[in-house]
Coordinates of C-alpha atoms and ligand atoms in Angstrom, one line a residue:
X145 CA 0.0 0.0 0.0
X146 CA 1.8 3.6 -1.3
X147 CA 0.9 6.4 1.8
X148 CA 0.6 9.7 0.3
X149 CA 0.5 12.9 2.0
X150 CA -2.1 15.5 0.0
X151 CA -2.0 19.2 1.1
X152 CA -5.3 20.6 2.0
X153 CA -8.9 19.1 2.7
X154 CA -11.0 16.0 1.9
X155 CA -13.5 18.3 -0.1
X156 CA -10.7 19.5 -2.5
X157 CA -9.9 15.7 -3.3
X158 CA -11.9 12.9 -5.0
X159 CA -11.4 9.7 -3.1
X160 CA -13.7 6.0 -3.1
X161 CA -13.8 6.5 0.6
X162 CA -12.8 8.5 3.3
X163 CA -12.4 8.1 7.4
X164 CA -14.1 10.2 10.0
X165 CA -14.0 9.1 13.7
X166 CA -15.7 10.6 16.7
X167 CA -15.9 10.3 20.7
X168 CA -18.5 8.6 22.7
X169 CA -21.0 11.3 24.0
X170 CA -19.5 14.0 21.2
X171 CA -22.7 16.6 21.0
X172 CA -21.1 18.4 18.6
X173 CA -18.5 17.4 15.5
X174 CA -14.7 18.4 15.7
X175 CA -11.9 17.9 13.0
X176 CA -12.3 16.1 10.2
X177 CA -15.9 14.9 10.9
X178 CA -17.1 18.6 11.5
X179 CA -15.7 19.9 7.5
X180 CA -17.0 16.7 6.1
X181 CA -20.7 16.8 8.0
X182 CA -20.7 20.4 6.7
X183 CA -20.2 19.4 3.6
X184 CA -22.8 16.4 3.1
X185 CA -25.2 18.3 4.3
X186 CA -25.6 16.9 7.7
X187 CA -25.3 13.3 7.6
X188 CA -23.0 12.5 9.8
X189 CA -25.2 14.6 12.5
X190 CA -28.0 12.8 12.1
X191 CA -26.1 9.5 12.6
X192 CA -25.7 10.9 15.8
X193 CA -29.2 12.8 16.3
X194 CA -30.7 9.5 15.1
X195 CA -28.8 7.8 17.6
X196 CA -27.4 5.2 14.8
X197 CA -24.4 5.9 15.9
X198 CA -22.8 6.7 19.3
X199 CA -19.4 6.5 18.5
X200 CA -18.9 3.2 21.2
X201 CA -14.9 2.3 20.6
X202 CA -14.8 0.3 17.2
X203 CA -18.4 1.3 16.3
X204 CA -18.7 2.2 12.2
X205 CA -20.8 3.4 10.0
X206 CA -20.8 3.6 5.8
X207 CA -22.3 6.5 4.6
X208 CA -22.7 7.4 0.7
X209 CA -22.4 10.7 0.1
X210 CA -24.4 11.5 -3.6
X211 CA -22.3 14.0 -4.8
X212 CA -22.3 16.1 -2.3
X213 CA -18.7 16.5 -2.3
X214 CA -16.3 14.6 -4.2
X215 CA -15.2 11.6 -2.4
X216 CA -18.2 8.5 -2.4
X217 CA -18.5 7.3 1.0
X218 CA -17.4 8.3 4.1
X219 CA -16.2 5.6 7.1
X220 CA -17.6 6.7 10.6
X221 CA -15.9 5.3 13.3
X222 CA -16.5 5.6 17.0
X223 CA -13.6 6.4 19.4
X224 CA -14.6 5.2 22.3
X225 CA -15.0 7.9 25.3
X226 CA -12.6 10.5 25.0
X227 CA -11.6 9.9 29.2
X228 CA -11.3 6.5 28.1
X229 CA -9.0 6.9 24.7
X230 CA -5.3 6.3 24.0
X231 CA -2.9 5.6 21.7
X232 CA -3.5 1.8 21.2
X233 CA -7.4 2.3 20.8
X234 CA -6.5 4.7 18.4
X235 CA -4.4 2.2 16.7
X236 CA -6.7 -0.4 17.0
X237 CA -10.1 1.8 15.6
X238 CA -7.6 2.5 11.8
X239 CA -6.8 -0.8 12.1
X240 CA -10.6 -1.7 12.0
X241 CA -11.2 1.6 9.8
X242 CA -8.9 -0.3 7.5
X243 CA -10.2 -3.9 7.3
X244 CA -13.5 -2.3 6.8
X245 CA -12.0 -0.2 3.7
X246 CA -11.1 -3.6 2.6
X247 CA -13.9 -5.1 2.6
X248 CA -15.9 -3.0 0.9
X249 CA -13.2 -3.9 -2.1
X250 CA -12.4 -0.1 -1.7
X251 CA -8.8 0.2 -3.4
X252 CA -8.2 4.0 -2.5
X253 CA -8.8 5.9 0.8
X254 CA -7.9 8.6 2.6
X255 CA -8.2 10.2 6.1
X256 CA -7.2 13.1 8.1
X257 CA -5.2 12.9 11.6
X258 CA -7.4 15.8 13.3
X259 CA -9.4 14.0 15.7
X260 CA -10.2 16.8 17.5
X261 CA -8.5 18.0 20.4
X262 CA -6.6 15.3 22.1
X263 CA -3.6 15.2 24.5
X264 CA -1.8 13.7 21.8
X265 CA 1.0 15.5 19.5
X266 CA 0.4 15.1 16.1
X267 CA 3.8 12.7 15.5
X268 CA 2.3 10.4 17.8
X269 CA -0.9 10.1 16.3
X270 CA 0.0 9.9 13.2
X271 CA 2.6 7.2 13.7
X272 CA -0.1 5.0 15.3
X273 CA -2.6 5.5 12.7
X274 CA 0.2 4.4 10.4
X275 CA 1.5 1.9 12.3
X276 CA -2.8 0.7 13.2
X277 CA -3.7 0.8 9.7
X278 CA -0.6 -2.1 8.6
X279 CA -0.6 -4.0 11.2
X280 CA -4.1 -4.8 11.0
X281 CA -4.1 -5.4 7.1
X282 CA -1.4 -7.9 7.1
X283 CA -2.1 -11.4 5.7
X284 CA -0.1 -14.5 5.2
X285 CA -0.9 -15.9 2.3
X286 CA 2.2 -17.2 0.1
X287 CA 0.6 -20.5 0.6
X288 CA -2.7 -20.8 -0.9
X289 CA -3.8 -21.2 -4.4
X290 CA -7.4 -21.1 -3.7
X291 CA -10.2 -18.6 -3.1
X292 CA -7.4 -15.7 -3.4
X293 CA -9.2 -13.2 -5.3
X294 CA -11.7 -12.8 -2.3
X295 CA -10.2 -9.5 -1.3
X296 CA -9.0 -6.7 -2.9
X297 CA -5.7 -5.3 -1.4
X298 CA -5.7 -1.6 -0.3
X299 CA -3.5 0.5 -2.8
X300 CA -3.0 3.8 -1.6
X301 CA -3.6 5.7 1.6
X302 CA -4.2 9.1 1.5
X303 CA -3.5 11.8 4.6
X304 CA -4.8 15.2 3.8
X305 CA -3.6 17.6 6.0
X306 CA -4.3 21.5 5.5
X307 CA -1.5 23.2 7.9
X308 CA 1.6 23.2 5.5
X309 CA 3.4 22.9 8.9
X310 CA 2.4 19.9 9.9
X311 CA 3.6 18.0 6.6
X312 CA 7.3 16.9 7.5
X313 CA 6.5 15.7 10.9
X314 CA 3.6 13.7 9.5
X315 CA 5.9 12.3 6.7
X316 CA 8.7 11.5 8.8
X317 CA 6.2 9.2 11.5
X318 CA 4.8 7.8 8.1
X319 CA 8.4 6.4 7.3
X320 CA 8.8 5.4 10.7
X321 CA 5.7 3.1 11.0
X322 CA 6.0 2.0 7.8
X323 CA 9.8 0.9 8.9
X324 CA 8.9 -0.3 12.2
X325 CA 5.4 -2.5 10.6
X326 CA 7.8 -4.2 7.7
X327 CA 9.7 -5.4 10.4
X328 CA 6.8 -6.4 12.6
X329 CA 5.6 -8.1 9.0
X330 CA 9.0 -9.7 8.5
X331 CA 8.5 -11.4 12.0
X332 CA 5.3 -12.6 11.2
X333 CA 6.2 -14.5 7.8
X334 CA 9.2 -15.7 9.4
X335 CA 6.6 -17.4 12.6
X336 CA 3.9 -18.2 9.5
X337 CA 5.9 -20.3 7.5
X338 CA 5.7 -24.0 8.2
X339 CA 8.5 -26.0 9.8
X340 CA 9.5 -27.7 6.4
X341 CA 9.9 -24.2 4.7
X342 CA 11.5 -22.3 7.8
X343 CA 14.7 -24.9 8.8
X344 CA 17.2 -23.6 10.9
X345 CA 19.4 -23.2 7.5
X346 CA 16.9 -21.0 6.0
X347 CA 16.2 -19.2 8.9
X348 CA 20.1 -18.1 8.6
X349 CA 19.5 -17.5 5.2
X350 CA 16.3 -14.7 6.0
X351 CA 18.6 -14.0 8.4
X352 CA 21.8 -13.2 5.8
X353 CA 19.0 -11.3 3.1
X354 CA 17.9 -8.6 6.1
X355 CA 21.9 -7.9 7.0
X356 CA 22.7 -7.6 2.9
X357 CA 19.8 -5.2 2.5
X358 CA 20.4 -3.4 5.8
X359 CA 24.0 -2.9 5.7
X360 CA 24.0 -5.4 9.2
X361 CA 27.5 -7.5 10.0
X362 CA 26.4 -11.2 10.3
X363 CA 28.3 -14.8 11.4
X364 CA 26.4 -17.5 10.9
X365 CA 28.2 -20.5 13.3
X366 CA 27.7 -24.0 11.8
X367 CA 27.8 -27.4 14.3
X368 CA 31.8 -27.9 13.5
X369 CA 32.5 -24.4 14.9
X370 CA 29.6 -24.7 17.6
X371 CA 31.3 -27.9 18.5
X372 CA 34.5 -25.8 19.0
X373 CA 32.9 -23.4 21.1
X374 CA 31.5 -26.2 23.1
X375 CA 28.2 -25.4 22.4
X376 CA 26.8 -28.3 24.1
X377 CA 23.8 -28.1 25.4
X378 CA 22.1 -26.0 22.1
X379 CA 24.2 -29.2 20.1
X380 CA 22.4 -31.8 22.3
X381 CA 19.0 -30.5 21.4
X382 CA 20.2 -30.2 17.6
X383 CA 20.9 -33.9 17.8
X384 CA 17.4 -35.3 17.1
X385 CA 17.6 -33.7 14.5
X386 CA 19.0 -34.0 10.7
X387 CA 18.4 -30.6 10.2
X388 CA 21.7 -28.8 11.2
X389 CA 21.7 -26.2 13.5
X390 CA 22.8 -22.7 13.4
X391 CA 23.9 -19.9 15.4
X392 CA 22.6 -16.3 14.0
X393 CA 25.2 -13.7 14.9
X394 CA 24.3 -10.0 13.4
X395 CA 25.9 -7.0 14.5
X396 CA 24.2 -3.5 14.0
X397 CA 26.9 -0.5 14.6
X398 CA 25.0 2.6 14.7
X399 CA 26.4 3.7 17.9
X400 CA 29.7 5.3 18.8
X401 CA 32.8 2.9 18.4
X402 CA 33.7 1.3 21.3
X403 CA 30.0 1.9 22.8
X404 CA 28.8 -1.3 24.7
X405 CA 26.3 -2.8 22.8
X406 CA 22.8 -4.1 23.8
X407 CA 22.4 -7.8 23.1
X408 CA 19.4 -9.5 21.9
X409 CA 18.9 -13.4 22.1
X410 CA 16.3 -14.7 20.7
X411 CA 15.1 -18.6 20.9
X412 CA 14.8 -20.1 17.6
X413 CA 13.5 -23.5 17.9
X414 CA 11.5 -24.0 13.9
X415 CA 9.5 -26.8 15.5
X416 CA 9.2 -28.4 19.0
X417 CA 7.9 -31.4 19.0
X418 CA 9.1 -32.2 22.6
X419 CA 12.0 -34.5 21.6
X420 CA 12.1 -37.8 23.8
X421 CA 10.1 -36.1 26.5
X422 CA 7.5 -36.0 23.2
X423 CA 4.3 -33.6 23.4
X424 CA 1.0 -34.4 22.7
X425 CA -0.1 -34.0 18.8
X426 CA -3.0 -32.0 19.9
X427 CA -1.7 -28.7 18.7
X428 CA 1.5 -29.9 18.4
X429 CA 1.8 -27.4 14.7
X430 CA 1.8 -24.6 17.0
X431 CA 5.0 -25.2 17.4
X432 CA 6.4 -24.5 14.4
X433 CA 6.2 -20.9 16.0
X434 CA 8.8 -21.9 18.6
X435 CA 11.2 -19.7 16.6
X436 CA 8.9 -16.8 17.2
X437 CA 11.4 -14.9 19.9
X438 CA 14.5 -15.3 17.1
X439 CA 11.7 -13.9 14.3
X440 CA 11.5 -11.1 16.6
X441 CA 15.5 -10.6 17.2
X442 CA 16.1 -10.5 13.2
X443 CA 12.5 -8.2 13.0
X444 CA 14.1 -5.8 15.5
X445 CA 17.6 -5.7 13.6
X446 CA 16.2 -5.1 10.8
X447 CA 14.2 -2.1 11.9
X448 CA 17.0 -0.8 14.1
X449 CA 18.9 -0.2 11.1
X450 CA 15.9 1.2 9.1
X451 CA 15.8 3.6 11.7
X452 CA 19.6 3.9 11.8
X453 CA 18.9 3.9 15.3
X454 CA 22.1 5.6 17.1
X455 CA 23.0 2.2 19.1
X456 CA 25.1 -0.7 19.1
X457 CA 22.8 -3.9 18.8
X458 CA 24.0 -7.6 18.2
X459 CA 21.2 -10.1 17.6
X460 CA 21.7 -14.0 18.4
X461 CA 19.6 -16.7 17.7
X462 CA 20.4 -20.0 18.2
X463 CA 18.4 -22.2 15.6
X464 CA 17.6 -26.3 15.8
X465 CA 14.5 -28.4 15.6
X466 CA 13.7 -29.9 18.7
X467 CA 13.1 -33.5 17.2
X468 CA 13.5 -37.5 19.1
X469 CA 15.9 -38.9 16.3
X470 CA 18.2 -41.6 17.4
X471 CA 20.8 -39.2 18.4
X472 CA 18.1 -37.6 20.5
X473 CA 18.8 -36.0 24.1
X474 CA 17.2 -38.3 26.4
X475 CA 16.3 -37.5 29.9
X476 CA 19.0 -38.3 32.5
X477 CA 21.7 -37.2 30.4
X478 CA 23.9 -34.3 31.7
X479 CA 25.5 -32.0 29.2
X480 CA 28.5 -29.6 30.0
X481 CA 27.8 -26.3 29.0
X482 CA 29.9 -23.9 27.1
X483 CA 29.9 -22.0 30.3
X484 CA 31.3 -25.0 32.2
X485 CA 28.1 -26.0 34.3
X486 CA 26.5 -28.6 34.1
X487 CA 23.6 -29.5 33.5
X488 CA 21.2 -32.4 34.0
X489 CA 18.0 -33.1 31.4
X490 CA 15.0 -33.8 33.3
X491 CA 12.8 -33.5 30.2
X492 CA 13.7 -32.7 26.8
X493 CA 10.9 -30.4 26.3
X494 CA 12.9 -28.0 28.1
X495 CA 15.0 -27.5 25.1
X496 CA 15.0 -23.4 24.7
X497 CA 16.2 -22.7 27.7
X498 CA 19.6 -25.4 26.8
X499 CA 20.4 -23.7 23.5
X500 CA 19.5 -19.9 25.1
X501 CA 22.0 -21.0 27.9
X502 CA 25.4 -21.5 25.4
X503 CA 23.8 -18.6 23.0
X504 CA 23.7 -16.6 26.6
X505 CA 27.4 -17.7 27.4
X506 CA 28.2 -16.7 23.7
X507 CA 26.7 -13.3 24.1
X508 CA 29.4 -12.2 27.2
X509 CA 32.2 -12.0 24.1
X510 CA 30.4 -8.7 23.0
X511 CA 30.6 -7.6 26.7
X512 CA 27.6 -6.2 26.9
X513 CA 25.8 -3.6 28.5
X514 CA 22.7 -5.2 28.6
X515 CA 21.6 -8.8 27.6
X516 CA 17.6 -9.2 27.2
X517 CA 16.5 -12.9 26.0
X518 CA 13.2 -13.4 24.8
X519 CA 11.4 -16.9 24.1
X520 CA 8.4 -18.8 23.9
X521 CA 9.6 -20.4 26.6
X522 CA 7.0 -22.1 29.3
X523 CA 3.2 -23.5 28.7
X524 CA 3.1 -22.1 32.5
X525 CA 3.5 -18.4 31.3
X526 CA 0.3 -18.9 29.4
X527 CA -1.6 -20.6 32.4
X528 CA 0.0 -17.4 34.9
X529 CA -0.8 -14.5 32.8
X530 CA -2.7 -15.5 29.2
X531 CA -2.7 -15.6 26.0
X532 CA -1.9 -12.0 25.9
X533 CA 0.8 -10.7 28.3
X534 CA 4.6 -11.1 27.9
X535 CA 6.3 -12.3 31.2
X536 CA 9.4 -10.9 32.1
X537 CA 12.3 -11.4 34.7
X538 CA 15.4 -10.0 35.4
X539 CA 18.2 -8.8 37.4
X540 CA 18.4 -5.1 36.4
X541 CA 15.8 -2.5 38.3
X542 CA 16.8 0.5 35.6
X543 CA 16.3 -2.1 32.4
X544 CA 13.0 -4.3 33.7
X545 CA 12.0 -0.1 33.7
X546 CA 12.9 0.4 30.9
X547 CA 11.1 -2.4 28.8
X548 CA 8.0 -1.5 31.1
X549 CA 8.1 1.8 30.0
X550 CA 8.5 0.7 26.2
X551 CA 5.7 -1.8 26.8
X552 CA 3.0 0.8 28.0
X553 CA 3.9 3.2 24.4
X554 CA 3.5 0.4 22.4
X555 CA 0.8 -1.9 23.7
X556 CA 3.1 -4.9 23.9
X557 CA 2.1 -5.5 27.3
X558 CA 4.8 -7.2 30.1
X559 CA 4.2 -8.2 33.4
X560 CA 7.0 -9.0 35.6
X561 CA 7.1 -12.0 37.9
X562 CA 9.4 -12.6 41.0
X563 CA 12.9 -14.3 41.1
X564 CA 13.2 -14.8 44.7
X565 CA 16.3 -17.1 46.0
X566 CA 13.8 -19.6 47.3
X567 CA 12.8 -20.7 43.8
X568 CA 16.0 -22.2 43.3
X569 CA 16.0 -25.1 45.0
X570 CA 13.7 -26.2 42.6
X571 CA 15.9 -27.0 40.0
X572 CA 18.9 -28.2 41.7
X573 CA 19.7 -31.3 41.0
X574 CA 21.6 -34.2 43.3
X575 CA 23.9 -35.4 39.8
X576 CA 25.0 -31.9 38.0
X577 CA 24.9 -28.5 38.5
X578 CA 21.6 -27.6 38.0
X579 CA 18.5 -30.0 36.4
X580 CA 16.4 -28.1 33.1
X581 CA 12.9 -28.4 35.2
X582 CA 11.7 -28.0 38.6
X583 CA 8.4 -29.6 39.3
X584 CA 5.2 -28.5 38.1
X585 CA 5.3 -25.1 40.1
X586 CA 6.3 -21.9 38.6
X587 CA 7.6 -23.3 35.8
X588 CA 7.7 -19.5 34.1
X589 CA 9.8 -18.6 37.1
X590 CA 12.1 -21.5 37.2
X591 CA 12.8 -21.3 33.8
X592 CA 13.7 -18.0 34.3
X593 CA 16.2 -19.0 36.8
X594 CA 17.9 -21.5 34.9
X595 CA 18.9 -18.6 32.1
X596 CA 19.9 -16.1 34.8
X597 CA 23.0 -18.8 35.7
X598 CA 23.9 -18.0 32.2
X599 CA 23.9 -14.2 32.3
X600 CA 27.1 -13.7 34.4
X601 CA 26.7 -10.5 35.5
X602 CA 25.3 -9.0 33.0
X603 CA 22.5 -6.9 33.1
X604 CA 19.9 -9.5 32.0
X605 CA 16.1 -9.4 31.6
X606 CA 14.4 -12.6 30.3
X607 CA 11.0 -11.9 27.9
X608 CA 8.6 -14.8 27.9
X609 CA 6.1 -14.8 24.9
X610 CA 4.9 -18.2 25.0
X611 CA 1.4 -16.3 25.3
X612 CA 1.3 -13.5 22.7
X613 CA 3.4 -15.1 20.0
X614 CA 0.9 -16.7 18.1
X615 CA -2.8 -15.6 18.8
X616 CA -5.5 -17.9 18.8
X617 CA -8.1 -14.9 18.5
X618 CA -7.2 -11.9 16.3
X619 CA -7.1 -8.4 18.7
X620 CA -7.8 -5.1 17.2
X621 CA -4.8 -4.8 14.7
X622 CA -3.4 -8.3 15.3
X623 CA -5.0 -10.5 12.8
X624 CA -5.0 -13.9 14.3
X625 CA -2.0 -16.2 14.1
X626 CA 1.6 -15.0 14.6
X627 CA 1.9 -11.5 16.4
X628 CA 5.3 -10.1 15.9
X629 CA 5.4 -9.8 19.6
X630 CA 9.0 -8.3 20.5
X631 CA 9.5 -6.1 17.6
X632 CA 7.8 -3.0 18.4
X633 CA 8.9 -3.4 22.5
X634 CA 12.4 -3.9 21.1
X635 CA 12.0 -0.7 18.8
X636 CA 11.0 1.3 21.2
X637 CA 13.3 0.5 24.0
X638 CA 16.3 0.8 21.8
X639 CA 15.3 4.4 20.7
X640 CA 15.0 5.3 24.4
X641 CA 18.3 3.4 25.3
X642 CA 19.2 5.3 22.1
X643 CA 18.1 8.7 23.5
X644 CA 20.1 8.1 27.0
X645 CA 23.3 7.1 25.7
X646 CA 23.4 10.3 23.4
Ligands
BES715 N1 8.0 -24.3 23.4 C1 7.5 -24.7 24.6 C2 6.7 -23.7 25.4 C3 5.4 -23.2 24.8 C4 4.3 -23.8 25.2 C5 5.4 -22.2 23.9 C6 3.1 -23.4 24.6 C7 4.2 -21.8 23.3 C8 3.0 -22.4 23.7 C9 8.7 -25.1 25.5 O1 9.8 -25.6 24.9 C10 8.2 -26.2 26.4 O2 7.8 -27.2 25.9 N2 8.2 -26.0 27.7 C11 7.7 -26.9 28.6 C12 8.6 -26.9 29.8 C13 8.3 -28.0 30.8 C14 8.7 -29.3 30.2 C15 9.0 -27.7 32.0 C16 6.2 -26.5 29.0 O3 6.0 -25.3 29.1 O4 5.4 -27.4 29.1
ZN716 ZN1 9.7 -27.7 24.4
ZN717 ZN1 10.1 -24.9 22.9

């Protein structure tokens, strides 16, 4: 879809459709809707005299506008109550705005970012409109050959805008969403794709096409030199496997020389099935999105350099299939640990946090300033918190702030859970160092626990998006399936770590 930006008002243009939103409890038109109203002789009034339409949050309306002025129908769409409204309802009513543009095989549309008075600065508005409108028009499709013609894609979006002021700012937070949803879109296909299409090999090989178009540095480790790292408890998982593993290494330089960088490790498993320990096949093809925490890693590189954020970033993802070939990790085993401890295999299922622990260990050659893993880690995270809410540990106050802080801009919501002391003692184990499960309790937690032994002392914080990766029920401008979860947090907490290292 091309985004324009078009000088003046929606009566000086001719458009298929255009967007109008108003508040909850509105008596009397602002912005956009007020010109247009005025214009159409009153019809989006009586909508509201009528009481059609109250503008409730996601509420619309089509109205047809017989020549009264030049565009053909105009989208009403409720806002919600202004006490009420924010910048992800705002993303979420374009996002709706948008599908509903769709749907009405409309291939051209435009819309204006005056709401009205609002608390928000135009940048930010815009940007989530933006940001709204692409998120929630993003399908995947590269796999059907059927029923394909149902929809018509969007072409071009239009945003009039009369204040020749305003133009830059809106046209620089147009690039900037567009940026930041391509990435979110790359994380998506990359999650989509089916095990057989998305191997560890060809995850390297996405991987290798976003650092050649990006300018990014990237290493991708084979077995042979994992082997001479001692790599051994990501090898041990790769072993069920026939698919060889690989370890992602990019490296984004946008900061000064020398500057500490932020590491990102993200757990790529492109299909769980459990291993030995094996799962049950009910749902079991959800977990080709077991990958979805590396998806985001490469996402958030990629838009990091879009951006040419002003920070040093190195992404790691170790990749392997999680399979029980006759090489398989079997319960009972203890592995030796690039970092030297040991570690004893309780149940192979619990095979992201073995390969996250040597990709971890790996990580401490950047000597970083930060290390922030993120995975779809533990079933328990789901039970604890949902289907929507990223769970997060750590050991650094000012960082766990930070992605907090990142969280509540974008809508990406975290929720941290405790790693007290006593937890430990669930996973110590009477043969090795440490065991890869605890019992059934806090499973989120221990899990969390076992990476922190990895994070030397580091500042670490541990993302679990075993919930929000891939949704079962689409949200507002998440269609259902994979999310992209990760991206946009990442995005944003880079541009503030960005800000504060200036
Ligand atoms: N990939 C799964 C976690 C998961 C579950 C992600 C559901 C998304 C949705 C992980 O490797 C796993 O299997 N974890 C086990 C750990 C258990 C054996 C301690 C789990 O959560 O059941
Ligand atoms: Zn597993
Ligand atoms: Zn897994």
């Amino acid at each position: 879809m091309k985004i324009t930006i078009k000088r003046g008002n929606f009566i000086d243009y001719n458009f298929e459709a255009v967007v109008a939103v108003l508040f909850e409890g509105d008596k009397t038109l602002k912005g956009a809707a007020l010109i247009l109203d005025r214009e159409c002789g009153g019809a989006i009034s009586d909508l509201l005299a009528y009481g059609d339409f109250k503008g409730k949050l996601f509420q619309s309306a089509v109205l047809y506008t017989r020549g009264s002025l030049p565009s053909k129908r105009i989208l009403v769409m409720g806002l919600g109550k202004k006490e009420e409204f924010d910048i992800e309802k705002l993303r979420g009513v374009f996002s709706k705005a948008a599908q509903k543009i769709r749907e009405l095989h409309v291939e051209k549309f435009a819309l204006s970012i005056d709401l009205g008075n609002t608390d928000f600065s135009m940048d930010k508005i815009s940007g989530a409109i933006i940001e709204g409108i692409l998120l929630g028009l993003y399908k995947f499709t590269p796999f059907k050959t059927v029923d394909t013609d149902k929809e018509t894609e969007i072409k071009e979006l239009t945003i009039v805008e009369p204040d020749p002021e305003s133009l830059d700012i809106i046209s620089s937070s147009i690039k900037e969403a567009e940026i930041i949803s391509g990435a979110v879109y790359l994380a998506r296909d990359l999650v989509s794709t089916p095990s057989n299409e998305m191997t560890p090999t060809i995850m390297a090989g996405k991987a290798c096409e976003v650092a050649s178009q990006m300018g990014i540095e990237i290493e991708v480790l084979d077995d042979v030199e994992m082997g001479k790292l001692e790599m051994n408890t990501l090898l041990a998982v790769a072993r069920g496997s026939n698919e060889p593993p690989k370890l992602i290494v990019m490296k984004y330089s946008g900061g000064k020389g020398g500057e500490k960088p932020v590491v990102l490790v993200g757990k790529g498993i492109t299909f769980d099935s459990g291993g030995i320990s094996i799962k049950p096949s009910a749902k079991m093809e959800e977990m080709k999105s077991d990958m979805a925490g590396g998806a985001a890693v490469i996402a958030t590189m990629k838009a990091v350099a879009g951006l040419k954020l002003p920070v040093n970033v190195v992404g790691i993802i170790p990749a392997t299939e999680n399979l029980p070939g006759g090489k398989a990790l079997k319960p009972g085993d203890i592995l030796r640990s690039m970092s030297g401890q040991t570690v004893e295999v309780i149940n192979t299922d619990a095979e992201g946090r073995l390969i996250l622990a040597d990709a971890m260990t790996y990580a401490h050659k950047f000597k970083p300033a930060a290390i922030i893993d993120i995975a779809t880690l533990t079933g328990s995270c789901v039970i604890a918190l949902g289907d929507n809410i990223i769970g997060m540990m750590g050991t650094d106050e000012a960082l766990k702030i930070s992605l907090k802080d990142a969280s509540e801009k974008t809508g990406e919501q975290v929720w941290e859970l405790p790693l007290w002391r006593e937890y430990e003692e669930l996973i110590k184990s009477d043969a090795a160092d440490m065991k890869n499960v605890g019992n059934r309790v806090a499973g989120t937690i221990t899990a969390a626990l076992f990476l922190k032994k990895f994070a030397g002392d580091y500042p670490w914080c541990h993302l679990d998006i075993a919930g929000p990766a891939l949704l079962a029920k689409e949200k507002p401008y998440i269609p259902k399936g994979a999310s992209g979860v990760g991206v946009r947090l990442f995005v944003q907490f880079l541009k503030e770590w960005a800000q504060k290292n200036q």
